[in-house]
PDB file of C-alpha atoms in Angstrom:
ATOM      1  CA  MET T  32    -171.065 -12.858 -41.970  1.00 50.00           C
ATOM      2  CA  ALA T  33    -174.436 -14.360 -41.229  1.00 64.00           C
ATOM      3  CA  SER T  34    -173.470 -17.373 -43.272  1.00 85.00           C
ATOM      4  CA  ARG T  35    -170.292 -17.863 -41.274  1.00 91.00           C
ATOM      5  CA  ARG T  36    -172.175 -17.560 -38.038  1.00 92.00           C
ATOM      6  CA  ARG T  37    -174.645 -20.133 -39.269  1.00 92.00           C
ATOM      7  CA  ALA T  38    -171.744 -22.280 -40.388  1.00 94.00           C
ATOM      8  CA  ARG T  39    -170.155 -22.105 -36.909  1.00 95.00           C
ATOM      9  CA  GLY T  40    -173.456 -23.303 -35.471  1.00 95.00           C
ATOM     10  CA  ILE T  41    -173.487 -26.230 -37.872  1.00 94.00           C
ATOM     11  CA  ALA T  42    -169.853 -26.976 -37.036  1.00 96.00           C
ATOM     12  CA  LEU T  43    -170.773 -26.900 -33.403  1.00 96.00           C
ATOM     13  CA  GLN T  44    -173.507 -29.445 -33.887  1.00 95.00           C
ATOM     14  CA  VAL T  45    -171.192 -31.678 -35.904  1.00 95.00           C
ATOM     15  CA  LEU T  46    -168.490 -31.520 -33.319  1.00 97.00           C
ATOM     16  CA  TYR T  47    -170.983 -32.102 -30.575  1.00 96.00           C
ATOM     17  CA  GLU T  48    -172.235 -35.202 -32.332  1.00 95.00           C
ATOM     18  CA  LEU T  49    -168.595 -36.429 -32.772  1.00 96.00           C
ATOM     19  CA  ASP T  50    -167.908 -35.741 -29.050  1.00 96.00           C
ATOM     20  CA  CYS T  51    -170.998 -37.651 -27.827  1.00 95.00           C
ATOM     21  CA  THR T  52    -170.947 -40.600 -30.194  1.00 95.00           C
ATOM     22  CA  SER T  53    -168.589 -42.988 -31.954  1.00 93.00           C
ATOM     23  CA  HIS T  54    -169.511 -41.491 -35.409  1.00 94.00           C
ATOM     24  CA  LYS T  55    -166.683 -40.704 -37.796  1.00 93.00           C
ATOM     25  CA  SER T  56    -166.208 -37.111 -38.944  1.00 92.00           C
ATOM     26  CA  GLU T  57    -166.073 -38.166 -42.614  1.00 91.00           C
ATOM     27  CA  GLU T  58    -169.581 -39.892 -42.250  1.00 92.00           C
ATOM     28  CA  VAL T  59    -171.129 -36.879 -40.501  1.00 92.00           C
ATOM     29  CA  LEU T  60    -169.644 -34.377 -43.006  1.00 91.00           C
ATOM     30  CA  ALA T  61    -170.785 -36.599 -45.922  1.00 89.00           C
ATOM     31  CA  ARG T  62    -174.298 -36.586 -44.581  1.00 88.00           C
ATOM     32  CA  LEU T  63    -174.185 -32.710 -44.252  1.00 85.00           C
ATOM     33  CA  ALA T  64    -172.906 -32.425 -47.815  1.00 82.00           C
ATOM     34  CA  TYR T  65    -176.364 -33.662 -48.960  1.00 82.00           C
ATOM     35  CA  ASP T  66    -178.203 -31.048 -46.922  1.00 81.00           C
ATOM     36  CA  ASP T  67    -179.837 -28.594 -49.341  1.00 79.00           C
ATOM     37  CA  THR T  68    -179.870 -25.860 -46.693  1.00 81.00           C
ATOM     38  CA  VAL T  69    -176.051 -25.784 -46.466  1.00 83.00           C
ATOM     39  CA  ASP T  70    -174.424 -24.019 -49.436  1.00 87.00           C
ATOM     40  CA  GLU T  71    -170.980 -24.735 -50.760  1.00 89.00           C
ATOM     41  CA  ASP T  72    -169.193 -21.907 -48.945  1.00 91.00           C
ATOM     42  CA  ALA T  73    -170.803 -22.783 -45.619  1.00 90.00           C
ATOM     43  CA  PHE T  74    -169.948 -26.512 -46.104  1.00 91.00           C
ATOM     44  CA  ALA T  75    -166.269 -25.597 -46.801  1.00 93.00           C
ATOM     45  CA  PHE T  76    -166.137 -23.416 -43.660  1.00 94.00           C
ATOM     46  CA  VAL T  77    -167.868 -26.078 -41.514  1.00 94.00           C
ATOM     47  CA  THR T  78    -165.355 -28.721 -42.861  1.00 95.00           C
ATOM     48  CA  SER T  79    -162.325 -26.582 -42.117  1.00 95.00           C
ATOM     49  CA  LEU T  80    -163.605 -26.003 -38.530  1.00 96.00           C
ATOM     50  CA  VAL T  81    -164.453 -29.591 -37.870  1.00 96.00           C
ATOM     51  CA  GLU T  82    -161.152 -30.906 -39.447  1.00 96.00           C
ATOM     52  CA  GLY T  83    -159.194 -28.263 -37.613  1.00 97.00           C
ATOM     53  CA  VAL T  84    -160.640 -28.943 -34.202  1.00 97.00           C
ATOM     54  CA  GLN T  85    -160.317 -32.701 -34.686  1.00 96.00           C
ATOM     55  CA  THR T  86    -156.667 -32.340 -35.802  1.00 96.00           C
ATOM     56  CA  TYR T  87    -155.590 -30.125 -32.906  1.00 97.00           C
ATOM     57  CA  ARG T  88    -158.036 -31.502 -30.278  1.00 97.00           C
ATOM     58  CA  LYS T  89    -155.327 -32.618 -27.807  1.00 97.00           C
ATOM     59  CA  GLN T  90    -153.538 -29.292 -27.960  1.00 97.00           C
ATOM     60  CA  ILE T  91    -156.749 -27.401 -27.814  1.00 97.00           C
ATOM     61  CA  ASP T  92    -157.891 -29.344 -24.706  1.00 97.00           C
ATOM     62  CA  SER T  93    -154.540 -28.704 -23.027  1.00 96.00           C
ATOM     63  CA  ILE T  94    -154.986 -24.989 -23.654  1.00 95.00           C
ATOM     64  CA  ILE T  95    -158.546 -25.165 -22.278  1.00 96.00           C
ATOM     65  CA  GLU T  96    -157.322 -26.999 -19.233  1.00 96.00           C
ATOM     66  CA  GLU T  97    -154.624 -24.417 -18.651  1.00 94.00           C
ATOM     67  CA  HIS T  98    -157.084 -21.552 -18.680  1.00 95.00           C
ATOM     68  CA  ALA T  99    -160.046 -23.216 -16.971  1.00 93.00           C
ATOM     69  CA  ARG T 100    -158.306 -25.011 -14.100  1.00 90.00           C
ATOM     70  CA  ALA T 101    -161.583 -25.326 -12.065  1.00 91.00           C
ATOM     71  CA  PHE T 102    -163.286 -27.053 -14.984  1.00 90.00           C
ATOM     72  CA  PRO T 103    -161.510 -30.110 -16.274  1.00 93.00           C
ATOM     73  CA  VAL T 104    -162.312 -30.572 -19.995  1.00 95.00           C
ATOM     74  CA  ASP T 105    -163.625 -34.146 -19.580  1.00 94.00           C
ATOM     75  CA  GLN T 106    -166.049 -32.914 -16.804  1.00 95.00           C
ATOM     76  CA  MET T 107    -167.360 -29.961 -18.696  1.00 96.00           C
ATOM     77  CA  ALA T 108    -170.813 -30.079 -20.385  1.00 96.00           C
ATOM     78  CA  PRO T 109    -170.228 -31.382 -23.981  1.00 97.00           C
ATOM     79  CA  ILE T 110    -171.627 -28.170 -25.388  1.00 97.00           C
ATOM     80  CA  ASP T 111    -169.423 -25.893 -23.284  1.00 97.00           C
ATOM     81  CA  ARG T 112    -166.326 -27.946 -24.227  1.00 97.00           C
ATOM     82  CA  THR T 113    -167.299 -27.881 -27.946  1.00 98.00           C
ATOM     83  CA  VAL T 114    -167.826 -24.085 -27.999  1.00 98.00           C
ATOM     84  CA  LEU T 115    -164.456 -23.592 -26.292  1.00 98.00           C
ATOM     85  CA  ARG T 116    -162.696 -25.943 -28.813  1.00 98.00           C
ATOM     86  CA  ILE T 117    -163.968 -24.003 -31.672  1.00 97.00           C
ATOM     87  CA  GLY T 118    -162.981 -20.695 -30.124  1.00 97.00           C
ATOM     88  CA  VAL T 119    -159.452 -21.894 -29.174  1.00 96.00           C
ATOM     89  CA  TYR T 120    -159.011 -23.395 -32.659  1.00 97.00           C
ATOM     90  CA  GLU T 121    -159.895 -20.115 -34.294  1.00 96.00           C
ATOM     91  CA  LEU T 122    -157.704 -18.029 -31.957  1.00 94.00           C
ATOM     92  CA  VAL T 123    -154.604 -20.292 -31.793  1.00 93.00           C
ATOM     93  CA  PHE T 124    -154.507 -22.416 -34.924  1.00 94.00           C
ATOM     94  CA  ALA T 125    -156.713 -20.968 -37.686  1.00 91.00           C
ATOM     95  CA  ARG T 126    -155.715 -17.298 -37.110  1.00 82.00           C
ATOM     96  CA  GLU T 127    -157.698 -16.030 -40.071  1.00 87.00           C
ATOM     97  CA  VAL T 128    -160.439 -14.337 -38.071  1.00 88.00           C
ATOM     98  CA  PRO T 129    -159.699 -11.310 -35.916  1.00 91.00           C
ATOM     99  CA  VAL T 130    -159.382 -11.991 -32.203  1.00 92.00           C
ATOM    100  CA  LYS T 131    -162.502  -9.963 -31.247  1.00 93.00           C
ATOM    101  CA  VAL T 132    -164.574 -11.704 -33.909  1.00 94.00           C
ATOM    102  CA  SER T 133    -163.440 -15.100 -32.755  1.00 94.00           C
ATOM    103  CA  ILE T 134    -164.424 -14.402 -29.172  1.00 96.00           C
ATOM    104  CA  ASN T 135    -167.691 -12.654 -30.068  1.00 97.00           C
ATOM    105  CA  GLU T 136    -168.650 -15.563 -32.273  1.00 96.00           C
ATOM    106  CA  ALA T 137    -167.812 -18.139 -29.622  1.00 97.00           C
ATOM    107  CA  VAL T 138    -169.868 -16.136 -27.042  1.00 98.00           C
ATOM    108  CA  GLU T 139    -172.757 -16.031 -29.377  1.00 97.00           C
ATOM    109  CA  LEU T 140    -172.711 -19.820 -29.884  1.00 97.00           C
ATOM    110  CA  ALA T 141    -172.573 -20.136 -26.119  1.00 97.00           C
ATOM    111  CA  LYS T 142    -175.684 -17.907 -25.780  1.00 97.00           C
ATOM    112  CA  THR T 143    -177.569 -19.883 -28.398  1.00 97.00           C
ATOM    113  CA  PHE T 144    -176.601 -23.484 -27.440  1.00 97.00           C
ATOM    114  CA  GLY T 145    -175.221 -23.357 -23.925  1.00 96.00           C
ATOM    115  CA  GLY T 146    -176.541 -22.890 -20.449  1.00 95.00           C
ATOM    116  CA  ASP T 147    -176.784 -19.544 -18.503  1.00 97.00           C
ATOM    117  CA  ALA T 148    -173.170 -19.653 -17.409  1.00 95.00           C
ATOM    118  CA  THR T 149    -171.703 -20.789 -20.656  1.00 96.00           C
ATOM    119  CA  PRO T 150    -171.217 -17.311 -22.204  1.00 97.00           C
ATOM    120  CA  ARG T 151    -169.200 -16.168 -19.114  1.00 97.00           C
ATOM    121  CA  LEU T 152    -167.104 -19.313 -19.116  1.00 96.00           C
ATOM    122  CA  VAL T 153    -166.375 -18.986 -22.859  1.00 97.00           C
ATOM    123  CA  ASN T 154    -165.577 -15.256 -22.636  1.00 97.00           C
ATOM    124  CA  GLY T 155    -163.359 -15.863 -19.594  1.00 96.00           C
ATOM    125  CA  VAL T 156    -161.353 -18.658 -21.014  1.00 96.00           C
ATOM    126  CA  LEU T 157    -160.870 -17.219 -24.523  1.00 96.00           C
ATOM    127  CA  GLY T 158    -160.044 -13.816 -22.928  1.00 95.00           C
ATOM    128  CA  SER T 159    -157.383 -15.629 -20.774  1.00 94.00           C
ATOM    129  CA  VAL T 160    -155.928 -17.320 -23.818  1.00 94.00           C
ATOM    130  CA  VAL T 161    -155.653 -13.931 -25.560  1.00 93.00           C
ATOM    131  CA  ALA T 162    -154.252 -12.187 -22.517  1.00 90.00           C
ATOM    132  CA  GLU T 163    -151.533 -14.836 -22.050  1.00 83.00           C
ATOM    133  CA  ASP T 164    -149.860 -13.122 -25.047  1.00 56.00           C
ATOM    134  CA  ARG T 165    -149.993 -16.434 -26.908  1.00 50.00           C
ATOM    135  CA  LEU T 166    -151.284 -14.626 -29.837  1.00 46.00           C
ATOM    136  CA  GLN T 167    -149.129 -12.182 -31.535  1.00 48.00           C
ATOM    137  CA  ARG T 168    -151.399 -11.089 -34.358  1.00 51.00           C
ATOM    138  CA  PRO T 169    -152.901  -7.699 -35.157  1.00 51.00           C
ATOM    139  CA  THR T 170    -156.385  -6.665 -34.305  1.00 53.00           C
ATOM    140  CA  GLU T 171    -158.794  -5.310 -36.883  1.00 53.00           C
ATOM    141  CA  GLU T 172    -157.944  -1.741 -35.758  1.00 55.00           C
ATOM    142  CA  ASP T 173    -154.189  -2.480 -36.081  1.00 50.00           C
ATOM    143  CA  THR T 174    -154.518  -3.736 -39.699  1.00 48.00           C
ATOM    144  CA  ALA T 175    -156.880  -0.913 -40.701  1.00 54.00           C
ATOM    145  CA  HIS T 176    -154.369   1.748 -39.696  1.00 51.00           C
ATOM    146  CA  ARG T 177    -151.080   0.187 -40.488  1.00 48.00           C
ATOM    147  CA  PRO T 178    -148.885   1.627 -43.269  1.00 49.00           C
ATOM    148  CA  PRO T 179    -148.354  -0.643 -46.238  1.00 50.00           C
ATOM    149  CA  SER T 180    -145.283  -2.843 -46.020  1.00 44.00           C
ATOM    150  CA  ARG T 181    -143.001  -3.702 -48.932  1.00 45.00           C
ATOM    151  CA  ASP T 182    -144.631  -7.190 -49.002  1.00 45.00           C
ATOM    152  CA  ASP T 183    -147.988  -5.608 -49.848  1.00 47.00           C
ATOM    153  CA  HIS T 184    -146.521  -4.368 -53.160  1.00 47.00           C
ATOM    154  CA  ALA T 185    -144.879  -7.655 -54.196  1.00 44.00           C
TER     155      ALA T 185
END
């Protein structure tokens, strides 16, 4: 888990750089590949987050705009916008991480990298995305207590 948290932090830094400069994601990720402090699994996770956020960026920004009407995406602090993009990507598009984990990890990124109000903004927007019933996936508790399906035995 700690390596995924660290990888999210690295992905945040990469996405922040891409948001604030004209650098290409391939170049930034290639530079990261030579970083001895980033192991293969972390690099793969960083790459999947960066590519996923970049691929769905317009849809992600639209979702953020819908749930943070008082804060237009293009007027948000770049770090706030980037944390939200990662959180929305994990909640709506990646769907491999439980909802609670996605929100908690995004809030932790906000606490580490954002301003004083960033964790509340991130928690509120991501909570609103989940509450909209856009996500129809089980929580950790649901999957831990569900009976096996026929598909589990195939």
